[in-house]
PDB file of C-alpha atoms and ligand atoms in Angstrom:
ATOM      1  CA  MET A   1       0.330   0.174  -0.031  1.00 79.00           C
ATOM      2  CA  SER A   2       0.890   3.452  -0.607  1.00 92.00           C
ATOM      3  CA  ILE A   3      -0.010   7.190   0.257  1.00 97.00           C
ATOM      4  CA  LEU A   4      -0.832   8.794  -2.625  1.00 98.00           C
ATOM      5  CA  LYS A   5      -0.546  12.460  -3.938  1.00 98.00           C
ATOM      6  CA  ILE A   6      -4.098  14.271  -2.963  1.00 98.00           C
ATOM      7  CA  ALA A   7      -4.826  17.155  -5.860  1.00 98.00           C
ATOM      8  CA  LYS A   8      -5.474  20.298  -4.612  1.00 98.00           C
ATOM      9  CA  LEU A   9      -8.248  22.876  -5.844  1.00 98.00           C
ATOM     10  CA  GLY A  10      -7.638  24.229  -8.996  1.00 98.00           C
ATOM     11  CA  HIS A  11      -6.394  20.990 -10.481  1.00 98.00           C
ATOM     12  CA  PRO A  12      -8.722  19.785 -13.611  1.00 98.00           C
ATOM     13  CA  VAL A  13      -9.012  16.711 -12.601  1.00 98.00           C
ATOM     14  CA  LEU A  14     -11.025  17.633  -9.484  1.00 98.00           C
ATOM     15  CA  LEU A  15     -13.646  19.367 -12.016  1.00 98.00           C
ATOM     16  CA  GLU A  16     -14.169  16.430 -14.288  1.00 98.00           C
ATOM     17  CA  GLN A  17     -16.700  13.693 -14.062  1.00 98.00           C
ATOM     18  CA  ALA A  18     -15.220  10.631 -13.420  1.00 98.00           C
ATOM     19  CA  THR A  19     -16.038   7.892 -15.638  1.00 98.00           C
ATOM     20  CA  ALA A  20     -17.511   4.412 -14.475  1.00 98.00           C
ATOM     21  CA  VAL A  21     -15.149   1.318 -13.411  1.00 98.00           C
ATOM     22  CA  LYS A  22     -15.907  -0.927 -16.599  1.00 96.00           C
ATOM     23  CA  ASN A  23     -14.399  -4.274 -15.060  1.00 94.00           C
ATOM     24  CA  ILE A  24     -14.047  -4.394 -11.212  1.00 94.00           C
ATOM     25  CA  HIS A  25     -12.044  -7.428 -11.077  1.00 93.00           C
ATOM     26  CA  GLN A  26      -8.872  -5.904 -12.771  1.00 93.00           C
ATOM     27  CA  PRO A  27      -6.229  -5.651 -10.281  1.00 92.00           C
ATOM     28  CA  PHE A  28      -5.690  -1.958 -10.513  1.00 93.00           C
ATOM     29  CA  VAL A  29      -9.287  -1.458  -8.256  1.00 96.00           C
ATOM     30  CA  LYS A  30      -8.203  -3.225  -5.332  1.00 96.00           C
ATOM     31  CA  GLN A  31      -4.843  -1.711  -5.132  1.00 96.00           C
ATOM     32  CA  ILE A  32      -6.412   1.780  -5.466  1.00 97.00           C
ATOM     33  CA  ILE A  33      -8.866   0.979  -2.950  1.00 97.00           C
ATOM     34  CA  ASP A  34      -6.372   0.400  -0.249  1.00 97.00           C
ATOM     35  CA  ASP A  35      -4.109   3.103  -1.082  1.00 97.00           C
ATOM     36  CA  MET A  36      -6.703   5.439  -1.245  1.00 98.00           C
ATOM     37  CA  ALA A  37      -8.104   3.859   2.382  1.00 97.00           C
ATOM     38  CA  GLN A  38      -4.265   4.479   3.225  1.00 97.00           C
ATOM     39  CA  THR A  39      -4.372   7.942   1.891  1.00 98.00           C
ATOM     40  CA  MET A  40      -7.423   9.057   3.464  1.00 97.00           C
ATOM     41  CA  LEU A  41      -6.563   7.476   7.268  1.00 95.00           C
ATOM     42  CA  ASP A  42      -2.703   9.412   6.901  1.00 96.00           C
ATOM     43  CA  ALA A  43      -4.625  12.412   5.838  1.00 96.00           C
ATOM     44  CA  LYS A  44      -6.749  11.950   8.908  1.00 95.00           C
ATOM     45  CA  GLY A  45      -9.847  12.738   6.445  1.00 96.00           C
ATOM     46  CA  ILE A  46     -13.147  10.875   6.666  1.00 96.00           C
ATOM     47  CA  GLY A  47     -13.497  10.587   2.919  1.00 98.00           C
ATOM     48  CA  LEU A  48     -11.718  10.356  -0.634  1.00 98.00           C
ATOM     49  CA  ALA A  49     -12.781  10.029  -4.385  1.00 98.00           C
ATOM     50  CA  ALA A  50     -10.591   9.082  -7.010  1.00 98.00           C
ATOM     51  CA  PRO A  51     -10.650  12.142  -8.610  1.00 98.00           C
ATOM     52  CA  GLN A  52      -8.680  13.126  -5.333  1.00 98.00           C
ATOM     53  CA  VAL A  53      -5.728  10.944  -6.248  1.00 98.00           C
ATOM     54  CA  HIS A  54      -5.841  11.892  -9.852  1.00 98.00           C
ATOM     55  CA  LEU A  55      -7.868   8.781 -11.240  1.00 98.00           C
ATOM     56  CA  SER A  56     -11.010  10.019 -12.438  1.00 98.00           C
ATOM     57  CA  LYS A  57     -12.772   6.672 -12.186  1.00 98.00           C
ATOM     58  CA  GLN A  58     -15.862   6.160 -10.056  1.00 98.00           C
ATOM     59  CA  ILE A  59     -14.397   5.423  -6.847  1.00 98.00           C
ATOM     60  CA  ILE A  60     -14.927   6.324  -3.224  1.00 98.00           C
ATOM     61  CA  VAL A  61     -13.880   5.614   0.091  1.00 98.00           C
ATOM     62  CA  PHE A  62     -15.237   6.976   3.614  1.00 97.00           C
ATOM     63  CA  ARG A  63     -15.104   6.122   7.155  1.00 96.00           C
ATOM     64  CA  THR A  64     -18.303   4.565   8.728  1.00 92.00           C
ATOM     65  CA  PHE A  65     -19.690   5.357  11.973  1.00 82.00           C
ATOM     66  CA  GLU A  66     -21.611   2.778  14.267  1.00 73.00           C
ATOM     67  CA  GLU A  67     -24.793   3.710  16.069  1.00 63.00           C
ATOM     68  CA  ASN A  68     -23.595   6.031  18.723  1.00 59.00           C
ATOM     69  CA  GLU A  69     -20.483   6.801  17.619  1.00 58.00           C
ATOM     70  CA  SER A  70     -18.745   9.710  16.418  1.00 57.00           C
ATOM     71  CA  ILE A  71     -15.902  11.048  15.155  1.00 56.00           C
ATOM     72  CA  GLU A  72     -14.859  12.758  18.624  1.00 58.00           C
ATOM     73  CA  ASN A  73     -14.423   9.070  20.216  1.00 53.00           C
ATOM     74  CA  ASP A  74     -12.070   8.236  17.871  1.00 53.00           C
ATOM     75  CA  GLU A  75      -9.234   6.461  19.934  1.00 56.00           C
ATOM     76  CA  THR A  76     -11.468   3.790  21.537  1.00 54.00           C
ATOM     77  CA  THR A  77     -13.340   2.579  18.181  1.00 61.00           C
ATOM     78  CA  THR A  78     -11.826   1.016  15.338  1.00 75.00           C
ATOM     79  CA  VAL A  79     -11.738   2.925  12.324  1.00 83.00           C
ATOM     80  CA  LYS A  80     -13.923   1.220   9.531  1.00 92.00           C
ATOM     81  CA  VAL A  81     -13.749   1.969   6.056  1.00 95.00           C
ATOM     82  CA  THR A  82     -16.367   1.592   3.209  1.00 96.00           C
ATOM     83  CA  ALA A  83     -15.386   1.883  -0.284  1.00 97.00           C
ATOM     84  CA  LEU A  84     -17.864   1.933  -3.426  1.00 98.00           C
ATOM     85  CA  ILE A  85     -17.601   1.578  -6.756  1.00 98.00           C
ATOM     86  CA  ASN A  86     -19.754   2.892  -9.421  1.00 98.00           C
ATOM     87  CA  PRO A  87     -21.953   4.587  -6.796  1.00 98.00           C
ATOM     88  CA  LYS A  88     -25.316   5.851  -6.686  1.00 98.00           C
ATOM     89  CA  ILE A  89     -27.226   7.799  -4.515  1.00 98.00           C
ATOM     90  CA  LYS A  90     -30.559   9.428  -3.758  1.00 98.00           C
ATOM     91  CA  ASN A  91     -32.326  11.669  -1.210  1.00 97.00           C
ATOM     92  CA  ILE A  92     -34.976   9.859   0.519  1.00 97.00           C
ATOM     93  CA  THR A  93     -36.011  13.032   2.480  1.00 97.00           C
ATOM     94  CA  GLU A  94     -36.234  16.434   1.242  1.00 97.00           C
ATOM     95  CA  GLU A  95     -35.310  17.810   4.482  1.00 97.00           C
ATOM     96  CA  THR A  96     -31.871  19.622   4.594  1.00 97.00           C
ATOM     97  CA  ASN A  97     -29.297  20.577   7.199  1.00 96.00           C
ATOM     98  CA  ASN A  98     -26.524  23.006   7.241  1.00 96.00           C
ATOM     99  CA  GLU A  99     -22.947  21.926   8.677  1.00 96.00           C
ATOM    100  CA  TRP A 100     -19.293  22.761   8.193  1.00 96.00           C
ATOM    101  CA  GLU A 101     -17.504  21.302   5.824  1.00 97.00           C
ATOM    102  CA  GLY A 102     -13.875  20.525   5.057  1.00 98.00           C
ATOM    103  CA  CYS A 103     -11.943  18.500   1.883  1.00 98.00           C
ATOM    104  CA  LEU A 104      -8.637  17.209   1.708  1.00 98.00           C
ATOM    105  CA  SER A 105      -8.178  18.724  -1.627  1.00 98.00           C
ATOM    106  CA  ILE A 106      -9.009  22.187   0.185  1.00 98.00           C
ATOM    107  CA  PRO A 107      -7.048  22.085   2.993  1.00 97.00           C
ATOM    108  CA  GLY A 108      -7.389  24.518   5.831  1.00 97.00           C
ATOM    109  CA  MET A 109     -10.472  25.729   4.858  1.00 98.00           C
ATOM    110  CA  LEU A 110     -14.206  25.166   5.866  1.00 98.00           C
ATOM    111  CA  GLY A 111     -17.349  26.129   4.286  1.00 97.00           C
ATOM    112  CA  LEU A 112     -21.167  25.533   5.605  1.00 97.00           C
ATOM    113  CA  VAL A 113     -22.527  23.420   2.921  1.00 97.00           C
ATOM    114  CA  LYS A 114     -26.306  22.348   2.919  1.00 96.00           C
ATOM    115  CA  ARG A 115     -26.990  18.495   2.605  1.00 97.00           C
ATOM    116  CA  PHE A 116     -29.967  16.383   2.914  1.00 98.00           C
ATOM    117  CA  ASN A 117     -30.543  14.683   5.611  1.00 98.00           C
ATOM    118  CA  LYS A 118     -30.958  11.010   4.344  1.00 98.00           C
ATOM    119  CA  ILE A 119     -29.986   9.592   1.937  1.00 98.00           C
ATOM    120  CA  GLU A 120     -30.192   5.859   0.130  1.00 98.00           C
ATOM    121  CA  TYR A 121     -26.752   4.734  -1.579  1.00 98.00           C
ATOM    122  CA  GLU A 122     -25.867   1.925  -3.814  1.00 98.00           C
ATOM    123  CA  GLY A 123     -22.654   0.543  -5.230  1.00 98.00           C
ATOM    124  CA  LEU A 124     -20.004  -2.338  -5.431  1.00 98.00           C
ATOM    125  CA  ASP A 125     -17.703  -3.738  -2.975  1.00 96.00           C
ATOM    126  CA  VAL A 126     -14.537  -4.628  -4.138  1.00 94.00           C
ATOM    127  CA  LYS A 127     -15.349  -8.427  -4.329  1.00 94.00           C
ATOM    128  CA  GLY A 128     -18.471  -7.227  -6.831  1.00 95.00           C
ATOM    129  CA  ASN A 129     -21.089  -7.671  -4.207  1.00 96.00           C
ATOM    130  CA  VAL A 130     -23.694  -4.932  -4.185  1.00 97.00           C
ATOM    131  CA  ILE A 131     -24.107  -2.833  -1.270  1.00 97.00           C
ATOM    132  CA  LYS A 132     -27.503  -0.672  -0.640  1.00 97.00           C
ATOM    133  CA  LYS A 133     -27.504   1.403   2.688  1.00 97.00           C
ATOM    134  CA  GLN A 134     -29.150   3.902   4.101  1.00 97.00           C
ATOM    135  CA  ALA A 135     -27.437   6.695   5.725  1.00 97.00           C
ATOM    136  CA  GLU A 136     -27.938   9.772   7.481  1.00 96.00           C
ATOM    137  CA  GLY A 137     -26.647  12.665   9.569  1.00 95.00           C
ATOM    138  CA  LEU A 138     -22.727  13.211   9.233  1.00 95.00           C
ATOM    139  CA  GLN A 139     -22.543   9.533   7.060  1.00 97.00           C
ATOM    140  CA  ALA A 140     -24.929  10.870   4.884  1.00 97.00           C
ATOM    141  CA  ARG A 141     -23.383  14.047   4.270  1.00 98.00           C
ATOM    142  CA  ILE A 142     -19.906  12.596   3.701  1.00 98.00           C
ATOM    143  CA  ILE A 143     -21.168  10.298   1.007  1.00 98.00           C
ATOM    144  CA  GLN A 144     -22.893  12.998  -0.649  1.00 98.00           C
ATOM    145  CA  HIS A 145     -19.520  14.888  -0.353  1.00 98.00           C
ATOM    146  CA  GLU A 146     -17.745  12.223  -2.094  1.00 98.00           C
ATOM    147  CA  TYR A 147     -20.392  11.002  -4.377  1.00 98.00           C
ATOM    148  CA  ASP A 148     -20.072  15.064  -5.409  1.00 98.00           C
ATOM    149  CA  HIS A 149     -16.365  14.466  -6.517  1.00 98.00           C
ATOM    150  CA  LEU A 150     -17.333  11.955  -9.098  1.00 98.00           C
ATOM    151  CA  MET A 151     -19.599  14.629 -10.730  1.00 98.00           C
ATOM    152  CA  GLY A 152     -16.784  16.993 -10.640  1.00 98.00           C
ATOM    153  CA  ILE A 153     -18.515  19.420  -8.017  1.00 98.00           C
ATOM    154  CA  LEU A 154     -16.832  20.684  -4.789  1.00 98.00           C
ATOM    155  CA  TYR A 155     -18.496  21.713  -1.899  1.00 98.00           C
ATOM    156  CA  ILE A 156     -17.568  25.156  -2.308  1.00 97.00           C
ATOM    157  CA  SER A 157     -20.495  25.203  -4.924  1.00 95.00           C
ATOM    158  CA  ARG A 158     -22.771  24.236  -2.527  1.00 96.00           C
ATOM    159  CA  LEU A 159     -22.343  26.578   0.059  1.00 96.00           C
ATOM    160  CA  ALA A 160     -25.470  27.441   1.882  1.00 95.00           C
ATOM    161  CA  ASP A 161     -24.173  31.261   2.266  1.00 92.00           C
ATOM    162  CA  ASN A 162     -21.268  32.185   0.083  1.00 89.00           C
ATOM    163  CA  LYS A 163     -19.413  34.061   3.102  1.00 93.00           C
ATOM    164  CA  ALA A 164     -19.912  31.677   4.797  1.00 94.00           C
ATOM    165  CA  PHE A 165     -16.364  29.710   3.741  1.00 97.00           C
ATOM    166  CA  GLY A 166     -12.973  30.462   4.822  1.00 97.00           C
ATOM    167  CA  TYR A 167     -10.163  29.390   6.958  1.00 98.00           C
ATOM    168  CA  ALA A 168     -10.667  26.809   9.732  1.00 96.00           C
ATOM    169  CA  GLU A 169      -9.249  28.984  12.426  1.00 96.00           C
ATOM    170  CA  GLU A 170     -11.374  32.260  11.536  1.00 96.00           C
ATOM    171  CA  ILE A 171     -14.158  30.207  11.194  1.00 95.00           C
ATOM    172  CA  GLU A 172     -14.108  28.810  14.337  1.00 93.00           C
ATOM    173  CA  GLU A 173     -13.307  32.057  16.053  1.00 92.00           C
ATOM    174  CA  TYR A 174     -15.967  34.001  14.333  1.00 91.00           C
ATOM    175  CA  TRP A 175     -18.535  31.687  12.627  1.00 90.00           C
ATOM    176  CA  LYS A 176     -19.474  28.248  14.504  1.00 85.00           C
ATOM    177  CA  LYS A 177     -20.165  30.029  17.700  1.00 78.00           C
ATOM    178  CA  LYS A 178     -22.768  32.933  15.844  1.00 74.00           C
ATOM    179  CA  TYR A 179     -24.249  29.158  14.031  1.00 69.00           C
ATOM    180  CA  GLU A 180     -24.863  27.793  17.235  1.00 67.00           C
ATOM    181  CA  GLU A 181     -26.291  30.361  18.982  1.00 64.00           C
ATOM    182  CA  LYS A 182     -29.046  30.055  16.080  1.00 59.00           C
TER     183      LYS A 182
HETATM  184 ZN1  LIG B   1     -13.621  16.377  -0.610  1.00 88.15          ZN
END
């Protein structure tokens, strides 16, 4: 396994629509998934899409949280990572929520992004089994963010408020408290 270089905002690969993986049994598929998982964990990310490692294919990996588990109790739980090939998602509610998001391709910055509360996602795992599940809250947010990468969409074009974007330390200082008060 190896840690891959992450494409940063401005690299055209991040704006391309990724193509479907035609034959998931090609050896590169398992290799790239292993490398993406390692790259994501190394960068302390919670999701990563193949275009972010300069590969314009429909593959995403993301941290999977069990019920009652959150990012905060990190040390006590084992990290689970799900990989999805050729994923599809649909919202199963019209309800949305706004939350602060970051992206490994836009390091150091946060933006307030509107996402659907609950989604259904479907895709193939590395063995070719169909995975079909529902997700809500943070988990749903992560998957919507990663799926967007496959469409060439970055969260900065989905800001809930176009002023609500900036360096993490300034957002912490001047925005998060304000939003929590509301
Ligand atoms: Zn991202």
